CSV table of C-alpha atoms in Angstrom, one decimal:
chain,number,residue,atom,x,y,z
A,28,MET,CA,-22.2,7.0,-1.4
A,29,THR,CA,-24.5,7.4,1.6
A,30,VAL,CA,-27.7,5.4,1.8
A,31,ALA,CA,-29.7,8.6,1.7
A,32,ARG,CA,-28.0,9.7,-1.5
A,33,SER,CA,-28.5,6.2,-3.1
A,34,GLU,CA,-32.2,6.4,-2.3
A,35,ARG,CA,-32.4,9.9,-3.7
A,36,LEU,CA,-30.7,8.8,-7.0
A,37,LEU,CA,-33.1,5.8,-7.2
A,38,THR,CA,-36.0,8.1,-6.7
A,39,LEU,CA,-34.8,10.3,-9.5
A,40,LEU,CA,-34.4,7.4,-11.9
A,41,GLN,CA,-37.9,6.2,-11.1
A,42,VAL,CA,-39.3,9.7,-11.7
A,43,LEU,CA,-37.5,9.9,-15.1
A,44,ARG,CA,-38.8,6.5,-16.1
A,45,ARG,CA,-42.4,7.9,-15.8
A,46,TYR,CA,-41.8,10.5,-18.5
A,47,ARG,CA,-41.4,9.6,-22.2
A,48,GLN,CA,-40.8,13.2,-23.2
A,49,PRO,CA,-38.1,15.5,-21.9
A,50,VAL,CA,-39.0,16.9,-18.5
A,51,SER,CA,-37.6,20.1,-17.0
A,52,GLY,CA,-35.1,20.1,-14.1
A,53,LYS,CA,-37.5,22.3,-12.1
A,54,ILE,CA,-40.2,19.6,-12.3
A,55,LEU,CA,-37.7,16.8,-11.4
A,56,ALA,CA,-36.4,18.8,-8.5
A,57,GLN,CA,-40.0,19.3,-7.2
A,58,GLU,CA,-40.9,15.7,-7.5
A,59,THR,CA,-37.7,14.4,-5.8
A,60,GLY,CA,-37.8,17.1,-3.1
A,61,VAL,CA,-34.3,18.6,-3.8
A,62,SER,CA,-32.9,21.9,-4.9
A,63,LEU,CA,-32.3,22.6,-8.5
A,64,ARG,CA,-28.5,22.6,-7.9
A,65,THR,CA,-28.7,19.2,-6.1
A,66,LEU,CA,-30.8,17.9,-9.0
A,67,TYR,CA,-28.2,18.8,-11.5
A,68,ARG,CA,-25.5,17.1,-9.4
A,69,ASP,CA,-27.6,14.0,-9.1
A,70,ILE,CA,-28.1,13.8,-12.9
A,71,ALA,CA,-24.4,14.2,-13.4
A,72,SER,CA,-23.8,11.4,-10.9
A,73,LEU,CA,-26.2,9.1,-12.7
A,74,GLN,CA,-24.7,9.9,-16.1
A,75,ALA,CA,-21.3,9.0,-14.7
A,76,GLN,CA,-22.7,5.6,-13.6
A,77,GLY,CA,-23.9,4.9,-17.1
A,78,ALA,CA,-27.5,6.1,-17.0
A,79,LEU,CA,-28.5,7.2,-20.5
A,80,ILE,CA,-30.0,10.6,-19.5
A,81,GLU,CA,-30.1,13.0,-22.4
A,82,GLY,CA,-30.7,16.8,-22.2
A,83,GLU,CA,-29.4,19.8,-20.4
A,84,ALA,CA,-30.5,22.6,-18.1
A,85,GLY,CA,-33.2,24.7,-19.7
A,86,LEU,CA,-34.1,22.1,-22.2
A,87,GLY,CA,-35.2,19.2,-20.1
A,88,TYR,CA,-34.1,15.6,-19.5
A,89,VAL,CA,-35.2,12.2,-20.7
A,90,LEU,CA,-34.0,8.7,-19.7
A,91,LYS,CA,-33.3,6.5,-22.6
A,92,PRO,CA,-33.8,2.7,-22.4
A,93,GLY,CA,-30.8,0.5,-21.5
A,94,PHE,CA,-29.9,1.3,-17.9
A,95,MET,CA,-30.6,-1.5,-15.5
A,96,LEU,CA,-31.1,-0.9,-11.8
A,97,PRO,CA,-29.2,-3.2,-9.4
A,98,PRO,CA,-31.8,-5.5,-7.7
A,99,MET,CA,-30.7,-4.5,-4.2
A,100,MET,CA,-32.0,-1.0,-4.9
A,101,PHE,CA,-35.7,-2.1,-4.7
A,102,SER,CA,-37.5,-0.3,-1.9
A,103,PRO,CA,-39.8,-2.1,0.5
A,104,GLU,CA,-42.8,-0.5,-1.3
A,105,GLU,CA,-41.5,-1.7,-4.6
A,106,ILE,CA,-41.1,-5.2,-3.3
A,107,GLU,CA,-44.7,-5.2,-2.0
A,108,ALA,CA,-45.9,-3.9,-5.3
A,109,LEU,CA,-44.2,-6.7,-7.1
A,110,VAL,CA,-45.5,-9.4,-4.8
A,111,LEU,CA,-49.1,-8.0,-4.9
A,112,GLY,CA,-49.0,-7.6,-8.6
A,113,SER,CA,-47.7,-11.1,-9.3
A,114,ARG,CA,-50.2,-12.6,-6.9
A,115,TRP,CA,-53.1,-10.7,-8.6
A,116,VAL,CA,-51.9,-12.0,-12.0
A,117,ALA,CA,-51.5,-15.5,-10.7
A,118,LYS,CA,-55.1,-15.4,-9.4
A,119,MET,CA,-56.9,-13.4,-12.2
A,120,ALA,CA,-55.1,-14.2,-15.4
A,121,ASP,CA,-55.0,-17.3,-17.7
A,122,VAL,CA,-52.9,-20.3,-16.7
A,123,ARG,CA,-49.9,-19.3,-18.9
A,124,LEU,CA,-49.8,-15.7,-17.8
A,125,ALA,CA,-50.3,-16.8,-14.2
A,126,ALA,CA,-47.3,-19.1,-14.4
A,127,GLY,CA,-45.3,-16.3,-16.0
A,128,ALA,CA,-46.0,-14.1,-13.0
A,129,VAL,CA,-44.9,-16.7,-10.5
A,130,ASP,CA,-41.7,-17.5,-12.5
A,131,ALA,CA,-40.9,-13.7,-12.9
A,132,LEU,CA,-41.2,-13.2,-9.1
A,133,GLU,CA,-39.0,-16.2,-8.5
A,134,LYS,CA,-36.3,-14.8,-10.8
A,135,ILE,CA,-36.4,-11.5,-9.0
A,136,ALA,CA,-36.2,-13.2,-5.6
A,137,ALA,CA,-33.2,-15.3,-6.7
A,138,VAL,CA,-31.0,-12.2,-7.2
A,139,LEU,CA,-32.2,-10.2,-4.2
A,140,PRO,CA,-30.1,-9.9,-1.0
A,141,SER,CA,-31.4,-12.1,1.8
A,142,GLU,CA,-33.1,-9.3,3.7
A,143,LEU,CA,-35.1,-8.3,0.7
A,144,ARG,CA,-35.8,-11.9,-0.3
A,145,ALA,CA,-37.4,-12.3,3.1
A,146,GLU,CA,-39.8,-9.4,2.3
A,147,ILE,CA,-41.1,-11.5,-0.6
A,148,ASP,CA,-41.3,-14.8,1.4
A,149,GLU,CA,-43.0,-13.1,4.4
A,150,SER,CA,-45.3,-10.7,2.6
A,151,THR,CA,-48.8,-10.5,4.1
A,152,LEU,CA,-50.4,-8.8,1.1
A,153,LEU,CA,-53.1,-11.2,-0.2
A,154,VAL,CA,-55.4,-11.1,-3.2
A,155,ALA,CA,-59.1,-12.1,-3.1
A,156,GLY,CA,-61.8,-11.7,-5.6
A,157,PRO,CA,-65.1,-13.1,-6.9
A,158,ARG,CA,-65.0,-16.2,-9.2
A,159,ARG,CA,-65.0,-15.2,-12.9
A,160,PRO,CA,-67.2,-16.9,-15.5
A,161,ASP,CA,-65.3,-19.7,-17.3
A,162,ASP,CA,-63.7,-18.5,-20.5
A,163,LYS,CA,-64.6,-20.3,-23.7
A,164,SER,CA,-61.9,-18.4,-25.6
A,165,ASP,CA,-58.2,-19.2,-25.8
A,166,LEU,CA,-56.6,-16.2,-24.0
A,167,VAL,CA,-53.1,-17.4,-25.1
A,168,LEU,CA,-54.2,-17.1,-28.7
A,169,ILE,CA,-55.7,-13.7,-28.1
A,170,ARG,CA,-52.6,-12.4,-26.4
A,171,LYS,CA,-50.4,-13.7,-29.2
A,172,SER,CA,-52.7,-12.0,-31.8
A,173,ILE,CA,-52.4,-8.7,-29.9
A,174,ARG,CA,-48.6,-8.9,-29.9
A,175,ALA,CA,-48.4,-9.9,-33.6
A,176,GLU,CA,-51.1,-7.4,-34.6
A,177,HIS,CA,-53.1,-10.2,-36.3
A,178,ILE,CA,-56.8,-10.1,-37.3
A,179,LEU,CA,-59.0,-12.5,-35.4
A,180,GLU,CA,-62.2,-14.1,-36.7
A,181,LEU,CA,-64.7,-14.5,-33.8
A,182,ALA,CA,-67.9,-16.3,-33.1
A,183,TYR,CA,-69.4,-14.0,-30.4
A,184,GLU,CA,-72.4,-14.5,-28.2
A,185,ASP,CA,-74.6,-11.7,-27.1
A,186,GLU,CA,-76.3,-11.7,-23.7
A,187,LYS,CA,-79.1,-14.0,-25.0
A,188,GLY,CA,-76.7,-16.5,-26.5
A,189,ALA,CA,-77.2,-15.5,-30.2
A,190,LEU,CA,-74.0,-15.9,-32.2
A,191,THR,CA,-72.5,-13.3,-34.6
A,192,GLN,CA,-69.4,-13.6,-36.8
A,193,ARG,CA,-66.9,-10.8,-36.4
A,194,ARG,CA,-63.5,-9.9,-37.9
A,195,VAL,CA,-61.6,-7.8,-35.4
A,196,TRP,CA,-58.3,-6.1,-34.8
A,197,PRO,CA,-57.4,-6.9,-31.2
A,198,PHE,CA,-55.0,-4.5,-29.4
A,199,ALA,CA,-55.6,-4.7,-25.7
A,200,LEU,CA,-56.9,-7.1,-23.0
A,201,GLY,CA,-58.5,-5.8,-19.8
A,202,PHE,CA,-58.6,-7.8,-16.6
A,203,PHE,CA,-61.3,-7.1,-14.1
A,204,ASP,CA,-62.4,-8.8,-10.9
A,205,SER,CA,-65.2,-10.8,-12.5
A,206,ILE,CA,-64.6,-10.6,-16.3
A,207,ARG,CA,-62.0,-10.1,-18.9
A,208,ILE,CA,-62.5,-7.8,-21.9
A,209,MET,CA,-60.7,-7.9,-25.3
A,210,ILE,CA,-60.6,-4.4,-26.8
A,211,ALA,CA,-60.6,-4.4,-30.6
A,212,TRP,CA,-61.6,-2.5,-33.8
A,213,CYS,CA,-64.6,-4.4,-35.2
A,214,GLU,CA,-64.7,-4.4,-39.1
A,215,MET,CA,-68.5,-5.1,-39.1
A,216,ARG,CA,-69.3,-2.2,-36.7
A,217,GLN,CA,-66.5,0.0,-38.0
A,218,GLY,CA,-65.6,1.1,-34.5
A,219,PHE,CA,-64.1,0.1,-31.2
A,220,ARG,CA,-65.8,-2.7,-29.4
A,221,HIS,CA,-65.3,-4.4,-26.1
A,222,PHE,CA,-65.7,-8.2,-26.2
A,223,ARG,CA,-66.2,-10.3,-23.0
A,224,THR,CA,-63.9,-13.2,-23.3
A,225,ASP,CA,-66.4,-15.6,-21.7
A,226,ARG,CA,-68.7,-14.8,-24.6
A,227,ILE,CA,-66.2,-15.6,-27.3
A,228,ALA,CA,-67.4,-19.0,-28.5
A,229,SER,CA,-64.4,-19.4,-30.9
A,230,ALA,CA,-61.4,-17.3,-32.1
A,231,ILE,CA,-59.3,-18.1,-35.1
A,232,SER,CA,-56.2,-16.1,-36.1
A,233,THR,CA,-56.0,-15.2,-39.7
A,234,GLU,CA,-52.2,-14.8,-39.4
A,235,LYS,CA,-52.7,-11.5,-41.3
A,236,ARG,CA,-51.5,-8.2,-40.0
A,237,TYR,CA,-54.2,-5.5,-39.6
A,238,PRO,CA,-53.5,-2.3,-41.4
A,239,ARG,CA,-53.0,0.0,-38.3
A,240,ARG,CA,-50.3,-0.3,-35.6
A,241,ARG,CA,-51.4,-1.6,-32.2
A,242,SER,CA,-50.0,1.6,-30.5
A,243,VAL,CA,-52.0,3.8,-32.9
A,244,LEU,CA,-55.2,1.9,-32.2
A,245,LEU,CA,-54.6,2.1,-28.4
A,246,LYS,CA,-54.0,5.8,-28.6
A,247,ALA,CA,-57.2,6.4,-30.7
A,248,TRP,CA,-59.2,4.2,-28.3
A,249,ARG,CA,-58.0,6.2,-25.3
A,250,GLU,CA,-59.1,9.4,-27.0
A,251,ASP,CA,-62.4,7.9,-27.9
A,252,GLN,CA,-63.0,6.8,-24.3
A,253,GLY,CA,-61.6,10.1,-22.8
A,254,ILE,CA,-58.8,8.2,-21.1
A,255,PRO,CA,-55.7,10.4,-20.5
A,256,ALA,CA,-52.5,9.0,-22.0
A,257,PRO,CA,-49.8,7.8,-19.6
A,258,HIS,CA,-46.8,10.1,-19.0
């Protein structure tokens, strides 16, 4: 297989990964810059290599989970994205998540060919940002509660320092340059609310599941905020 064809097949896989619903061959051909005939041949080649691509001409194609890319197929841009992303998380996230970013990049580097490993070691992409306010809350607890879909009981400060007690259903955590935001359904307000983590004086997990799934809440929040859903 030529290098050009390998890169083309990798590009096709990456495009397919962006779509959760079947996508037409015409769209795939346009996004990968090949003819429809070449697109069909490439799909057949990937299927022969074990890629779980379902569908057929006229109906569309979807890539099912389970097909792993060989690490040597990372492009320079993908390596740079991994390095930049891990450095951003290492700088902006809590200690546990920051350590996870560093460890993940080390695992990737360990299986890369030497020339690609050098791309990581010698990357000149740096992350800088303003200092965040210190968090009073336990971000590890918040992330665990989001994963487990557990209700949290909060003591939350407003901008004047006044405390209110809240029961919330946390489902997302937003990281910004200067603050972090926990996104949750608030039982008291009966609506979506954004809680600055540096104003969460205390958070206790009830260990009880909230009645709606995290994915359902996230979808409803996106619609409420007018945020388009990902492909």
